[in-house]
Amino acid sequence: MGSLFCFSLIAFLLVLHPCFAKKTYIVHVKHQQKPPSYSTHHDWYDAQLKSLSSSSNSESLLYSYDTAYPGFAASLDLHEAELLRQSDDVVGVYEDTVYTLHTTRTPEFLGLDNQLGIWAGHTQQELNSAAQDVIIGVLDTGVWPESKSFSDVGMPDVPSRWRGECESGPDFDPKVHCNKKLVGARFFAKGYRMSSSSSFTNQPRQPESPRDQDGHGTHTASTAAGAPVGNASLFGYASGIARGMAPRARVATYKVCWPTGCFGSDILAGMDRAILDGVDVLSLSLGGGSGPYYRDTIAIGGFSAMEKGIVVSCSAGNSGPAKASLANTAPWIMTVGAGTIDRDFPAYAVLGNDKKITGVSLYSGKGMGKKLVSLVYNTDSSSSLCLPGSLNPKDVRGKIVVCDRGTNARVEKGLVVKEAGGVGMILANTVESGEELVADSHLLPAVAVGRKLGNVIRQYVKSERNPTAVLSFGGTVVNVKPSPVVAAFSSRGPNTVTPQILKPDLIGPGVNILAAWSEAIGPTGLEKDTRRTKFNIMSGTSMSCPHISGLAALLKAAHPEWSPSAIKSALMTTAYNRDTTNSPLRDAEGDQLSTPWAHGAGHVDPHKALSPGLVYDIRPKEYIKFLCSLDYEMEHIQAIVKRPNVTCAKKFSDPGQINYPSFAVLFGKSRVVRYTRTLTNVGAAGSTYEVVIDAPPSVTVTVKPSKLVFKKVGERLRYTVTFVSKKGVSTMSKTTFGSISWNNAQNQVRSPVSYSWSQLFN
């Protein structure tokens, strides 16, 4: 018995030792060097792994990628990883990266419920009918298939070209749970499984199946293409018809996210399979930090998708309002920020001095009545944030607690207050969140307020001997003005990977969005939330991304011949920059005017995007010239492009020369920057456009020619724009913005421009 114990202990210690602990690695291979003795790359990779050590076996090879990446994912220890790095057949060995999720009224807000002609000569019904041939692939936390949002009533047979399928699991039966609407449901868990087996946490492993235990994936999939569902609401809030952007499009879900995150190896496998299955649009409401494109899982998989004609739509991230906080910045990816819609959920805090404070809430339980109760705010940092374990029950029992927003989840703060005996919470914004209001379905009466009113409440508590308050809730209101407003959480530029590419590309609805939900979890996502709901209201660029994915599907249905870059261009150049009060778009952070670093080209406008007039098209070979301009090693470019014979014989002298629908002008050693762009006519033959320039005082902008005459549909015409920084202008470390538009009576094809200086020109 003793010897068995010693053996077990030694084995346990070996697992703990970093040299022996197995981790997931993604291996970039020179796949063109496969010896002819191996019939498949999978066999070759398997043999390579078995040759490393006696501990390597067939289970070490987790994924063999076909289209998304030239290589494989494997379970390796440090020694095995180092041996692979030394192989002549291997370009690089990279430890698996963990990505995070970026966590109705919107069809009406976007004008998609208008039954009149939506694009030249076609009705909404005709567009929806065409969309039945479009398949949206959603990489996320899976799907709750019983949701009515995935009903296939009235749907015709699945397109014969579709090669996807539904996979079975302990809680998922393909014959029961998939249909003509939900045409695919797969899961990819090997990266997650490796991480779970090598970590010593008490967190139970989630069943491996396509089923959504989190809610996020069901929400995003139904936002993109959910079927219409009447009487949808979250406990009475936002009641009405819930429907996706492309309600007749098909949905295929790829579960790549698990309780511990979304692992790069699983994401690549999901993208690889989705491309082979035949999706038309890929929607990814997830991301990580920014880095070189050859180390970016989503960028690499996205390039393969783009080459196959697949539109790739990704969330920009929820790390705003910090500058340079963007994720998913590759130019072949649609990078989507978030804005508000014209619906709100007002709630009120009446203070003891009779001052009425307006905020928002989705609290649906028993109200507080009209009796004032004590109000408390602890200025100690952890207590003011209402972090777990920070509140003393003696101080808060029976009282309303003021909590600063930030650090931990908003709904968790409410739970902390409730468990300490508090009867209500006022969630007050700080400088970082500004005036942005995000409603939550709290477990106790709670009201969220902006920074200015939060400061009023903080000052009241501080100055009053016996501060009191009472909370009440006002349900749902619509036609809120101004809207949209850029969400403070929406990640911002500049683009640190390639500063010459302006990102985000555009914004869409991403605040307080109602969509389908998993009934495996409560609306807050907290373990102690025992409530269940078929719909939930969520906020994040995770919510704005599937709006754009669904709209891209509509454009694909209307214009099946358009490339992904043409669809992106149409959505960007027709976006609007003025809100419902006809004022320039505002930013919730600081309640100031927004800039293209926050909103990109502007807020999406589906009606105009369907008939944009002109598009900036980009062919795959131009993306290769772009990559060559970044001075990457050839092997790294091959990792993205996946062609052994690719060369940089032709490359841009500046990454900004790519035919992008926006401009990011960097004045460095020279005060002159010159770019040439090509516009393709997708409007009527005989169309004439004239340029309109909006430039800051510090820059002179010249466009030649100033008029473009397109004789034919499909004709491509070029123009050259010269940006000159004026002498003696004090612009160091300052950024300004402008635009270049090509206009006629029918269309305004607008490109935002950002200007940055790294030195002063005298």
GROMACS .gro file of C-alpha atoms in nm, residues 136 143 177 202 257 265 399 552 748:
model
    9
  136ILE     CA    1  -2.461   3.230  -4.061
  143VAL     CA    2  -2.719   2.707  -2.857
  177HIS     CA    3  -3.290   1.961  -3.172
  202ASN     CA    4  -1.301   2.278  -0.807
  257CYS     CA    5  -1.634   2.878  -2.548
  265SER     CA    6  -0.707   2.578  -3.051
  399LYS     CA    7  -3.025   4.980   0.409
  552ALA     CA    8  -2.414   4.113  -4.381
  748GLN     CA    9  -2.320   5.964  -5.026
   0.00000   0.00000   0.00000
